[in-house]
Coordinates of C-alpha atoms in Angstrom, one line a residue:
M133 CA 15.3 -40.4 242.8
T134 CA 14.7 -39.4 239.1
T135 CA 16.4 -36.4 237.6
T136 CA 14.4 -35.5 234.5
F137 CA 15.6 -33.5 231.6
P138 CA 13.7 -32.2 229.9
D139 CA 10.3 -32.4 231.5
K140 CA 8.3 -32.4 228.2
T141 CA 5.1 -31.6 230.0
L142 CA 6.5 -28.5 231.6
L143 CA 9.1 -26.9 229.3
P144 CA 7.3 -24.6 226.9
D145 CA 10.3 -23.5 224.9
D146 CA 14.1 -23.7 224.4
T147 CA 14.7 -21.1 227.1
A148 CA 13.2 -23.4 229.7
S149 CA 15.3 -26.3 228.4
L150 CA 18.5 -24.2 228.7
R151 CA 17.6 -23.0 232.2
A152 CA 17.0 -26.6 233.3
A153 CA 20.3 -27.7 231.8
A154 CA 22.2 -24.9 233.6
R155 CA 20.5 -25.9 236.9
F156 CA 21.3 -29.5 236.4
V157 CA 25.0 -28.7 235.8
R158 CA 25.1 -26.5 238.8
E159 CA 23.5 -29.0 241.2
H160 CA 25.2 -32.3 240.4
D161 CA 28.7 -33.8 240.9
S162 CA 30.3 -37.0 239.6
A163 CA 29.8 -39.1 242.8
A164 CA 26.1 -38.3 243.0
L165 CA 25.4 -38.4 239.2
L166 CA 27.1 -41.6 238.1
P167 CA 24.8 -43.9 240.1
L168 CA 21.8 -42.2 238.4
L169 CA 23.2 -42.9 235.0
L170 CA 24.3 -46.5 235.7
P171 CA 21.9 -48.2 238.1
G172 CA 23.7 -50.6 240.3
L173 CA 27.0 -48.8 240.2
V174 CA 28.4 -49.0 243.8
G175 CA 31.6 -49.9 245.6
P176 CA 35.0 -50.0 243.9
D177 CA 33.5 -49.4 240.4
L178 CA 31.8 -46.2 241.6
Q179 CA 35.0 -45.1 243.4
A180 CA 37.1 -45.7 240.3
L181 CA 34.8 -43.7 238.0
A182 CA 34.1 -40.9 240.4
G183 CA 37.8 -40.6 241.2
H184 CA 38.9 -40.3 237.6
C185 CA 35.9 -38.7 235.8
R186 CA 35.1 -35.1 236.4
F187 CA 31.5 -34.0 235.5
A188 CA 32.2 -31.3 232.8
H189 CA 29.0 -30.3 231.1
A190 CA 25.5 -31.1 230.0
G191 CA 24.8 -30.7 226.3
L192 CA 21.6 -29.8 224.5
L193 CA 20.4 -28.7 221.1
L194 CA 18.4 -25.4 220.7
F195 CA 16.6 -24.0 217.7
P196 CA 16.8 -20.2 217.8
P197 CA 15.6 -18.2 214.7
D198 CA 18.7 -16.1 214.8
A199 CA 21.8 -15.2 216.8
D200 CA 20.0 -12.3 218.7
V201 CA 17.3 -14.7 220.1
L202 CA 20.1 -17.1 221.2
R203 CA 21.9 -14.3 223.0
A204 CA 18.6 -13.3 224.7
Q205 CA 18.1 -16.9 225.8
L206 CA 21.5 -17.0 227.3
A207 CA 20.9 -13.7 229.1
V208 CA 17.6 -14.9 230.6
C209 CA 19.3 -18.0 231.9
G210 CA 22.1 -16.0 233.5
L211 CA 24.7 -17.3 231.0
A212 CA 27.4 -15.2 229.3
V213 CA 25.9 -13.7 226.1
D214 CA 29.4 -13.0 224.7
T215 CA 30.4 -16.7 224.8
P216 CA 32.3 -17.4 221.6
S217 CA 30.8 -19.9 219.1
H218 CA 32.1 -21.9 216.1
P219 CA 30.6 -24.3 213.6
S220 CA 29.7 -27.8 214.9
V221 CA 30.5 -30.1 212.0
V222 CA 29.8 -33.3 214.0
V223 CA 26.3 -32.4 215.1
R224 CA 25.5 -30.9 211.7
E225 CA 26.4 -34.2 210.0
R226 CA 24.4 -36.2 212.5
L227 CA 21.3 -34.1 211.9
A228 CA 21.8 -34.3 208.2
R229 CA 21.9 -38.1 208.4
R230 CA 18.9 -38.4 210.7
H231 CA 16.7 -36.2 208.6
G232 CA 18.0 -36.9 205.1
R233 CA 19.1 -33.2 204.5
D234 CA 22.0 -31.6 202.8
P235 CA 24.5 -30.6 205.6
A236 CA 24.9 -27.2 203.8
E237 CA 21.3 -26.4 204.7
L238 CA 22.0 -26.7 208.5
D239 CA 23.7 -23.8 210.3
V240 CA 24.8 -25.4 213.6
R241 CA 27.0 -23.5 216.1
I242 CA 28.5 -24.8 219.3
L243 CA 29.2 -22.7 222.4
R244 CA 30.0 -23.5 226.0
P245 CA 28.9 -20.9 228.5
Q246 CA 30.4 -21.5 231.9
V247 CA 28.3 -22.7 234.8
P248 CA 30.2 -23.1 238.1
G249 CA 29.3 -26.0 240.4
R250 CA 28.0 -25.6 243.9
H251 CA 31.6 -25.3 245.2
G252 CA 33.0 -23.4 242.3
E253 CA 33.8 -26.4 240.1
R254 CA 34.6 -25.6 236.5
R255 CA 31.7 -26.7 234.4
A256 CA 29.7 -25.6 231.4
V257 CA 26.5 -26.1 229.3
E258 CA 27.4 -27.2 225.8
V259 CA 24.9 -25.6 223.6
F260 CA 24.4 -26.7 220.0
A261 CA 22.3 -24.1 218.2
L262 CA 20.6 -25.0 214.9
T263 CA 19.3 -21.8 213.4
V264 CA 15.7 -22.3 212.3
P265 CA 14.4 -19.1 210.6
P266 CA 10.7 -18.8 210.0
H267 CA 9.7 -20.3 206.6
S268 CA 13.0 -22.1 206.4
G269 CA 11.5 -25.6 206.2
L270 CA 13.6 -26.7 209.2
E271 CA 10.7 -26.6 211.7
P272 CA 10.0 -30.4 211.4
I273 CA 13.6 -31.1 212.3
A274 CA 13.3 -28.9 215.4
A275 CA 10.0 -30.6 216.4
H276 CA 11.5 -34.1 216.0
E277 CA 14.7 -33.2 217.9
R278 CA 12.8 -31.5 220.7
A279 CA 10.7 -34.6 221.1
H280 CA 13.5 -37.2 221.0
Q281 CA 16.5 -35.2 222.5
H282 CA 19.0 -37.1 220.4
E283 CA 21.8 -34.6 221.2
A284 CA 21.1 -34.3 224.9
H285 CA 24.1 -35.8 226.7
L286 CA 26.3 -35.5 229.8
A287 CA 30.1 -35.2 229.6
F288 CA 32.8 -36.4 231.9
E289 CA 36.4 -35.4 231.5
I290 CA 39.5 -37.5 232.3
E291 CA 42.5 -35.4 232.8
D292 CA 46.0 -36.9 232.1
P293 CA 44.6 -40.4 231.6
E294 CA 46.8 -43.5 231.3
P295 CA 45.9 -45.7 228.4
L296 CA 45.4 -48.8 230.7
A297 CA 43.3 -46.7 233.1
L298 CA 41.2 -45.3 230.3
R299 CA 40.4 -48.8 229.0
G300 CA 39.5 -49.9 232.5
L301 CA 37.0 -47.0 232.9
C302 CA 35.4 -47.9 229.6
A303 CA 35.1 -51.5 230.7
I304 CA 33.3 -50.4 234.0
L305 CA 30.8 -48.3 231.9
V306 CA 30.1 -51.2 229.6
R307 CA 29.8 -53.6 232.5
H308 CA 27.1 -51.5 234.1
G309 CA 25.0 -51.2 230.9
A310 CA 26.5 -48.3 228.9
R311 CA 26.8 -49.2 225.2
P312 CA 29.7 -47.9 223.0
D313 CA 28.2 -45.5 220.5
G314 CA 31.0 -43.8 218.5
G315 CA 33.7 -41.4 219.1
G316 CA 36.7 -39.7 217.5
Y317 CA 40.1 -38.0 217.9
N318 CA 40.3 -34.2 217.4
P319 CA 43.8 -33.2 216.4
H320 CA 43.0 -29.5 216.8
E321 CA 42.3 -29.9 220.5
D322 CA 44.5 -33.0 220.9
G323 CA 41.6 -34.8 222.6
T324 CA 39.8 -38.1 222.3
V325 CA 36.0 -38.5 222.7
L326 CA 34.3 -41.8 223.5
Y327 CA 30.5 -41.9 223.3
F328 CA 28.2 -44.2 225.2
T329 CA 24.4 -44.8 225.1
L330 CA 23.1 -45.0 228.7
P331 CA 21.0 -48.0 229.8
V332 CA 17.3 -47.7 229.5
D333 CA 16.7 -47.8 233.2
A334 CA 18.9 -44.9 233.9
A335 CA 17.2 -42.5 236.4
C336 CA 17.9 -39.5 234.1
D337 CA 16.4 -38.5 230.7
Y338 CA 19.8 -37.8 229.3
G339 CA 20.3 -40.7 226.9
R340 CA 24.1 -40.4 226.1
L341 CA 27.3 -40.1 228.0
E342 CA 30.5 -38.6 226.6
L343 CA 33.9 -39.4 228.0
Y344 CA 36.7 -36.9 227.1
A345 CA 40.3 -37.7 227.5
R346 CA 43.1 -35.3 226.7
G347 CA 45.7 -36.6 224.3
D348 CA 45.8 -39.1 221.4
H349 CA 44.1 -42.3 222.5
R350 CA 43.3 -43.8 219.1
D351 CA 44.2 -47.3 220.2
T352 CA 41.6 -47.2 222.9
L353 CA 39.2 -45.5 220.4
A354 CA 39.7 -48.3 217.9
A355 CA 38.9 -50.9 220.6
H356 CA 35.9 -48.9 221.6
L357 CA 34.5 -48.7 218.0
D358 CA 35.2 -52.4 217.5
H359 CA 33.3 -53.4 220.6
P360 CA 30.4 -55.8 219.9
G361 CA 28.0 -53.3 221.5
H362 CA 28.8 -50.6 219.0
P363 CA 26.2 -50.1 216.2
G364 CA 28.9 -50.3 213.5
H365 CA 30.3 -53.7 214.7
P366 CA 29.3 -56.7 212.5
G367 CA 28.1 -58.6 215.5
H368 CA 25.8 -55.9 216.8
S369 CA 22.2 -57.0 217.0
G370 CA 20.8 -53.6 216.0
H371 CA 18.1 -53.4 218.7
A372 CA 19.3 -50.0 220.0
E373 CA 20.6 -48.7 216.7
D374 CA 19.6 -45.3 215.4
P375 CA 17.1 -46.0 212.7
Y376 CA 18.4 -43.2 210.5
D377 CA 21.9 -44.7 210.5
R378 CA 20.4 -48.2 209.8
T379 CA 18.5 -47.0 206.8
R380 CA 21.5 -45.4 205.4
R381 CA 23.5 -48.7 205.6
D382 CA 20.8 -51.0 204.1
G383 CA 19.9 -48.6 201.3
R384 CA 16.4 -47.5 202.3
Q385 CA 17.3 -44.0 203.3
P386 CA 17.0 -42.4 199.8
A387 CA 13.5 -43.8 199.4
E388 CA 12.5 -42.6 202.8
T389 CA 14.0 -39.2 202.1
L390 CA 12.2 -38.9 198.8
L391 CA 8.9 -39.9 200.5
H392 CA 9.4 -37.2 203.1
L393 CA 9.9 -34.7 200.3
L394 CA 6.9 -35.9 198.4
T395 CA 4.6 -35.2 201.4
G396 CA 5.6 -31.6 201.5
A397 CA 2.2 -30.7 200.0
W398 CA 0.5 -32.4 203.0
T399 CA 2.4 -30.1 205.3
T400 CA 1.3 -27.0 203.5
Q401 CA -2.4 -28.1 203.5
A402 CA -2.3 -29.2 207.1
L403 CA -1.1 -25.8 208.2
A404 CA -3.5 -23.9 205.9
A405 CA -6.4 -26.1 206.8
S406 CA -5.8 -25.5 210.5
A407 CA -5.8 -21.7 209.8
R408 CA -9.0 -21.9 207.6
L409 CA -10.8 -23.9 210.3
G410 CA -9.8 -21.4 213.0
L411 CA -8.2 -24.1 215.0
P412 CA -5.3 -22.0 216.4
D413 CA -7.7 -19.3 217.3
V414 CA -9.6 -21.5 219.8
M415 CA -6.3 -22.8 221.4
D416 CA -3.5 -21.2 223.4
T417 CA 0.0 -22.1 224.4
R418 CA -0.9 -22.6 228.1
T419 CA -3.8 -25.0 228.0
A420 CA -4.2 -28.5 226.7
Y421 CA -7.5 -29.2 225.0
R422 CA -9.3 -32.5 224.3
S423 CA -9.8 -33.2 220.6
E424 CA -13.5 -33.5 221.3
D425 CA -13.7 -30.0 222.7
L426 CA -11.7 -28.6 219.8
A427 CA -14.0 -30.3 217.4
R428 CA -17.0 -28.7 219.0
L429 CA -15.4 -25.3 219.0
T430 CA -14.4 -25.5 215.3
G431 CA -17.5 -27.4 214.1
T432 CA -15.5 -30.4 212.8
D433 CA -15.5 -34.1 213.0
R434 CA -13.7 -35.2 216.2
R435 CA -11.9 -38.2 214.7
S436 CA -10.8 -36.4 211.6
L437 CA -9.7 -33.4 213.7
A438 CA -7.7 -35.7 215.9
T439 CA -5.9 -37.0 212.9
L440 CA -5.0 -33.5 211.7
L441 CA -3.8 -32.6 215.2
R442 CA -1.5 -35.6 215.4
Y443 CA 0.1 -34.5 212.1
L444 CA 0.3 -30.9 213.4
A445 CA 2.1 -32.3 216.4
M446 CA 4.7 -33.9 214.2
L447 CA 5.2 -30.6 212.5
G448 CA 5.6 -28.8 215.9
A449 CA 2.5 -26.6 215.5
V450 CA 0.9 -28.3 218.5
T451 CA 2.1 -30.6 221.2
Q452 CA 0.4 -33.8 222.3
E453 CA 0.1 -33.9 226.1
P454 CA 0.4 -37.0 228.3
E455 CA -2.9 -38.6 229.2
P456 CA -4.5 -37.2 232.4
E457 CA -5.7 -39.5 235.2
P458 CA -8.6 -41.7 234.1
E459 CA -12.0 -40.1 234.6
P460 CA -14.8 -41.9 236.4
E461 CA -16.9 -44.3 234.4
P462 CA -19.7 -42.5 232.6
E463 CA -23.3 -43.0 233.4
P464 CA -25.2 -45.5 231.1
G465 CA -25.8 -44.0 227.7
Q466 CA -23.1 -41.4 228.1
E467 CA -19.8 -41.5 226.1
S468 CA -16.6 -42.1 227.9
H469 CA -13.9 -39.4 227.8
R470 CA -11.1 -41.8 228.9
K471 CA -8.0 -41.9 226.7
Q472 CA -9.0 -38.6 225.1
E473 CA -6.0 -37.0 223.3
R474 CA -5.1 -33.5 224.5
F475 CA -3.3 -30.9 222.5
R476 CA -1.7 -27.5 223.3
L477 CA -0.7 -24.8 220.8
T478 CA 3.1 -24.1 220.4
E479 CA 4.7 -20.8 219.7
L480 CA 5.1 -21.9 216.1
G481 CA 1.4 -22.8 215.8
A482 CA 0.4 -19.5 217.5
L483 CA 1.7 -17.6 214.5
L484 CA -1.4 -19.0 212.6
R485 CA -3.7 -17.1 215.0
A486 CA -5.4 -14.1 213.5
D487 CA -4.9 -11.9 216.6
V488 CA -1.1 -12.1 217.4
P489 CA 1.6 -9.7 216.4
G490 CA 3.5 -11.1 213.4
S491 CA 0.7 -13.4 212.5
M492 CA 1.4 -15.6 209.5
R493 CA -2.1 -16.8 209.0
S494 CA -2.6 -14.9 205.8
L495 CA 0.6 -16.4 204.4
A496 CA -0.7 -19.9 205.2
L497 CA -4.0 -19.1 203.4
M498 CA -2.2 -17.8 200.4
Y499 CA 0.3 -20.7 200.1
G500 CA -2.4 -23.2 200.8
G501 CA -4.9 -21.4 198.5
P502 CA -4.3 -19.8 195.1
F503 CA -0.6 -20.2 195.1
Y504 CA -1.0 -23.9 196.0
R505 CA -3.4 -24.4 193.1
S506 CA -1.0 -22.7 190.7
F507 CA 1.9 -24.9 191.7
G508 CA -0.1 -27.8 190.2
G509 CA 0.8 -26.2 186.9
L510 CA 4.5 -25.9 187.5
D511 CA 5.3 -28.2 184.6
H512 CA 3.5 -25.7 182.3
A513 CA 5.7 -22.9 183.6
V514 CA 8.8 -24.9 183.1
R515 CA 7.9 -25.9 179.6
T516 CA 6.7 -22.5 178.4
G517 CA 8.4 -20.0 180.6
Q518 CA 4.9 -18.5 181.3
P519 CA 3.4 -18.3 184.8
A520 CA 1.2 -21.2 185.8
F521 CA -1.0 -18.8 187.7
D522 CA -1.9 -17.0 184.5
H523 CA -2.5 -20.3 182.7
L524 CA -4.8 -21.5 185.5
F525 CA -6.7 -18.3 186.3
G526 CA -6.7 -16.6 182.9
E527 CA -5.0 -13.4 184.2
S528 CA -2.0 -12.3 186.2
H529 CA -2.1 -12.7 190.0
F530 CA -1.9 -8.9 190.4
D531 CA -5.1 -8.4 188.3
H532 CA -6.8 -11.4 189.9
F533 CA -6.2 -10.2 193.4
A534 CA -7.1 -6.6 192.7
R535 CA -10.5 -7.7 191.5
D536 CA -11.2 -10.0 194.4
P537 CA -12.5 -8.2 197.6
E538 CA -11.1 -11.0 199.8
L539 CA -7.9 -12.1 198.0
G540 CA -6.5 -8.6 197.5
P541 CA -6.4 -7.7 201.2
L542 CA -5.3 -11.2 202.1
F543 CA -2.3 -10.9 199.7
D544 CA -1.3 -7.5 201.2
Q545 CA -1.5 -9.1 204.7
S546 CA 0.6 -12.0 203.5
M547 CA 3.3 -9.7 202.3
A548 CA 3.4 -8.1 205.7
A549 CA 3.7 -11.5 207.4
S550 CA 7.4 -11.6 206.3
S551 CA 8.0 -8.2 207.8
R552 CA 10.7 -9.6 210.2
M553 CA 13.1 -9.0 207.3
F554 CA 12.5 -5.3 207.8
H555 CA 13.7 -5.1 211.4
P556 CA 17.2 -3.8 210.7
L557 CA 16.2 -1.4 207.8
P558 CA 15.4 1.7 210.0
G559 CA 19.0 1.5 211.2
H560 CA 20.5 1.4 207.7
P561 CA 23.1 4.2 207.4
V562 CA 21.2 5.8 204.5
I563 CA 18.0 6.0 206.6
T564 CA 19.8 7.3 209.7
A565 CA 21.8 9.9 207.6
A566 CA 18.5 11.2 206.2
A567 CA 17.0 11.4 209.6
R568 CA 19.9 13.5 210.9
A569 CA 19.8 15.9 207.9
H570 CA 19.4 19.6 208.7
A571 CA 16.2 19.8 206.7
P572 CA 13.4 17.2 207.1
A573 CA 14.0 14.4 204.6
T574 CA 11.5 12.4 202.7
V575 CA 11.4 8.6 202.2
V576 CA 9.5 7.4 199.1
D577 CA 8.2 3.9 199.3
V578 CA 7.5 2.7 195.7
A579 CA 4.8 0.0 195.6
G580 CA 4.8 0.1 199.4
G581 CA 1.9 -2.3 200.0
N582 CA 0.1 -1.8 203.2
G583 CA 2.7 0.6 204.6
E584 CA 4.4 -1.9 206.9
L585 CA 8.0 -0.9 206.0
L586 CA 7.4 2.8 205.7
G587 CA 5.6 2.8 209.0
R588 CA 8.6 1.1 210.7
I589 CA 10.9 3.8 209.2
L590 CA 8.8 6.7 210.2
T591 CA 8.2 5.4 213.7
A592 CA 11.9 4.9 214.3
H593 CA 12.7 8.4 213.0
P594 CA 10.1 11.1 213.9
R595 CA 11.8 13.8 211.8
L596 CA 11.3 11.9 208.5
R597 CA 8.4 12.3 206.2
G598 CA 7.1 9.7 203.9
I599 CA 5.3 9.2 200.5
L600 CA 3.7 5.9 199.7
L601 CA 3.0 5.0 196.0
E602 CA 0.6 2.1 195.6
R603 CA -2.4 0.8 193.6
P604 CA -5.6 2.7 194.5
H605 CA -7.2 -0.3 196.3
A606 CA -4.1 -0.7 198.6
V607 CA -3.7 3.0 199.5
A608 CA -6.7 2.9 201.9
A609 CA -5.3 0.0 203.9
A610 CA -1.9 1.7 204.1
R611 CA -3.5 4.9 205.3
R612 CA -5.3 3.0 208.1
R613 CA -2.1 1.2 209.2
L614 CA 0.1 4.3 209.2
D615 CA -2.6 6.3 211.1
A616 CA -2.8 3.5 213.7
A617 CA 1.0 3.6 214.0
G618 CA 0.8 7.3 214.8
C619 CA 2.8 8.5 211.8
G620 CA 0.0 9.0 209.2
A621 CA 0.2 12.8 209.6
R622 CA 3.8 12.7 208.2
C623 CA 2.9 10.6 205.1
D624 CA 1.4 11.5 201.7
Y625 CA -0.4 8.8 199.6
R626 CA -0.1 8.6 195.8
P627 CA -2.4 6.2 194.0
G628 CA -0.7 5.2 190.8
D629 CA 1.7 2.9 188.9
F630 CA 5.5 2.9 188.5
A631 CA 5.3 5.7 186.0
D632 CA 4.0 7.9 188.8
V633 CA 7.1 7.7 191.1
P634 CA 7.1 11.1 192.8
P635 CA 10.2 13.3 192.3
G636 CA 12.2 15.2 194.9
G637 CA 12.6 12.5 197.6
D638 CA 15.8 11.9 199.6
V639 CA 15.5 8.1 199.9
Y640 CA 13.6 5.8 197.6
V641 CA 12.7 2.2 198.6
L642 CA 11.8 -0.7 196.4
S643 CA 10.9 -3.6 198.6
R644 CA 10.3 -7.0 197.1
V645 CA 9.2 -5.4 193.8
L646 CA 11.8 -6.2 191.2
H647 CA 11.6 -10.0 191.7
D648 CA 8.0 -9.8 190.4
W649 CA 9.2 -8.9 186.9
D650 CA 11.4 -9.9 184.0
D651 CA 14.5 -7.9 183.2
D652 CA 12.9 -5.5 180.7
R653 CA 10.2 -4.5 183.2
C654 CA 12.8 -4.1 185.9
R655 CA 14.8 -1.7 183.8
E656 CA 11.7 0.3 183.2
I657 CA 10.9 0.5 186.9
L658 CA 14.4 1.5 187.8
R659 CA 14.4 4.2 185.1
H660 CA 11.2 5.6 186.5
C661 CA 13.0 5.8 189.9
A662 CA 16.2 7.3 188.4
R663 CA 14.2 10.0 186.7
A664 CA 12.5 11.0 189.9
M665 CA 15.6 10.9 192.1
P666 CA 17.5 14.1 192.7
A667 CA 21.3 13.8 192.3
H668 CA 21.8 13.4 196.1
A669 CA 19.1 10.7 196.6
D670 CA 19.7 7.1 197.5
L671 CA 17.8 4.0 196.4
L672 CA 17.4 1.0 198.7
V673 CA 16.2 -2.3 197.0
V674 CA 15.1 -5.2 199.3
E675 CA 15.3 -8.6 197.6
R676 CA 16.5 -12.1 198.2
L677 CA 19.8 -12.7 196.4
L678 CA 20.7 -16.0 194.8
P679 CA 24.0 -17.1 196.2
A680 CA 26.9 -16.8 193.8
D681 CA 28.3 -20.2 195.0
G682 CA 25.1 -22.1 194.7
S683 CA 24.7 -22.7 198.4
P684 CA 21.3 -23.4 199.8
S685 CA 19.1 -20.3 200.3
L686 CA 15.5 -19.3 200.6
A687 CA 16.1 -17.3 197.4
S688 CA 16.2 -20.6 195.4
A689 CA 12.8 -21.5 196.7
W690 CA 11.4 -18.1 196.0
D691 CA 12.9 -18.2 192.5
L692 CA 10.7 -21.2 191.7
H693 CA 7.7 -19.5 193.3
M694 CA 8.2 -16.4 191.1
L695 CA 8.5 -18.5 188.0
C696 CA 5.3 -20.4 188.7
N697 CA 3.1 -17.5 190.0
V698 CA 4.2 -14.2 188.6
G699 CA 6.8 -14.8 185.8
G700 CA 9.5 -13.0 187.8
R701 CA 12.7 -14.3 189.3
E702 CA 15.3 -13.9 192.0
R703 CA 18.7 -12.7 190.9
R704 CA 22.3 -12.6 192.0
A705 CA 23.9 -9.3 193.1
D706 CA 25.8 -8.9 189.9
H707 CA 22.6 -9.3 187.9
Y708 CA 21.0 -6.5 189.9
A709 CA 24.1 -4.4 189.3
R710 CA 23.7 -4.7 185.6
L711 CA 20.0 -3.8 185.7
L712 CA 20.8 -0.8 187.8
A713 CA 23.6 0.3 185.4
D714 CA 21.2 0.1 182.5
A715 CA 18.9 2.6 184.3
G716 CA 21.8 5.0 185.0
L717 CA 22.2 3.8 188.6
S718 CA 25.3 2.3 190.3
L719 CA 25.2 -0.4 193.0
V720 CA 27.2 0.9 196.0
G721 CA 26.9 -2.3 198.0
H722 CA 24.6 -4.6 199.8
S723 CA 24.1 -6.0 203.3
P724 CA 22.1 -9.0 204.7
L725 CA 18.7 -8.9 206.3
P726 CA 16.8 -11.7 208.1
L727 CA 15.0 -14.4 206.1
D728 CA 17.9 -14.6 203.6
A729 CA 17.0 -11.1 202.3
H730 CA 19.4 -8.3 201.4
V731 CA 19.2 -4.5 201.0
L732 CA 21.0 -3.2 198.0
H733 CA 22.1 0.4 198.1
A734 CA 22.3 2.3 194.8
R735 CA 22.8 5.9 193.7
K736 CA 22.8 7.7 190.4
A737 CA 25.9 6.7 188.5
A738 CA 27.4 10.2 188.3
A739 CA 26.9 10.8 192.0
A740 CA 28.4 7.4 192.9
A741 CA 31.4 8.0 190.7
A742 CA 32.0 11.4 192.3
G743 CA 32.2 9.7 195.7
A744 CA 28.9 11.0 196.9
A745 CA 28.1 7.6 198.5
A746 CA 30.2 8.4 201.5
V747 CA 28.1 6.4 204.0
P748 CA 29.2 2.8 204.1
D749 CA 26.7 -0.1 204.2
P750 CA 27.0 -2.4 207.2
V751 CA 28.7 -5.7 206.3
T752 CA 28.8 -4.4 202.7
R753 CA 30.1 -6.6 200.0
R754 CA 31.2 -4.7 196.9
S755 CA 29.9 -6.1 193.6

């Protein structure tokens, strides 16, 4: 009998992995499970372990983009969505070591939704959740961890253990092939954890076992860590040692980490090339294709495409399927199809298709195209303070894209590719208050691009009207989008520049505009808005904010992008507050959005001082 977790050929996503873990916990007990983990475990040794060790939980690592998706996964699997969570320092540190990352980059939570056994036994699924937002750069970590399942484990709890009995149980585990693999004492829970790596012939794909004993057993823990089988012991052979830990000890990890960072350009071009070749468009997430067939469909060289596909598999954009049964020998003169690699598109890779909701294909083409070329001149931007894009192309990216019949629409589409950050905006108190006003209110989207954000707001609130101000070439695309969304009849379109901000609106929106410009131009834009705004009007500014404490953020990456490509910058909240004040506006507060974005709420200074900003921002932090 083989109990497999996870079945890598069948589980399409983390939800299936979570469902499989919950089923595993529900269906197994100690007496039946221990012989699967330790082949040859019978008789008195099995009785001793099964009599003292209660199967407590199965652990796994998931990679949701945000907390809402994690709650949805729990709900789909029949687990409590209100299960409390807290940071997992241990798993965060292990991931940081394995992947050469700063632990501060990794948001890992732990939660233990309850799963009763067949006879009502108290058990749980221990879920570690590493948040992996789109564009976060954490996707390779998720792909590697999904493939190797380092954190998948089974836990057994020993209640009220005697020190001598605990040592005896550890000795039984080691005698039957389990290898000591770390542990620790948690003073907050007053519990001791002993980790073991299971033998390679275990009839279960969980690779690790956790033994939990209530109380302080640091003497047993010290002996456990000093065992010759433990990777940290001087006499350990190193054959089963985690390679990431080994490289850290012998000094090679910094070089490997740097090498990984230096190949980031390859990642960008691999994803962009797959989009340019139309590879995701001839694949799907249900079917595995031979590389030969994909080469024929895309008009590419089979061997070269297979090389690209293997790299994309490492990134998590495709998965490489197990080999099918050998096909019959070909007729003389025909090429054999045996040992053909097969690849299936993942949900991540599907975002590079042109025909899916939320497609990010245009973003890949921009980052792998003109913006990729301009980053080759980053040293020029750093030396001179002038955009590398202007230096390379001889004009600003705004002028360059406006004149190019292909790049202009592609840039507007790429801006819409990050529209996930807009999801909470229609529910912002300023918007909802305008929608409930006695007289129909108007939302003015300044430099509103292709109308993605304004369309969301008008669709969510049928009583609102909209005005979109944009460059002439972009207005037509916005009109088509808003008409298709069914709200075009409630929107007016104003071709023009920032000097043409229409007066009389109730809510003004500046989404991802100010970071394109230096401070002087930002003040000018904000003054145009302030002049157009009636005394009661609100201004919502959507931008990424640089963290005040210097913690890792997508804003730091985009700050470099703005320097290199447009001459703009990302800013801290207090910096925006000063720019707003210079334009006669006051920052009321700001609240977070997805993808490390924020929405800043401002009003005219006099109105704010008089207390006119009576509607609070959610999770507002005062500047």
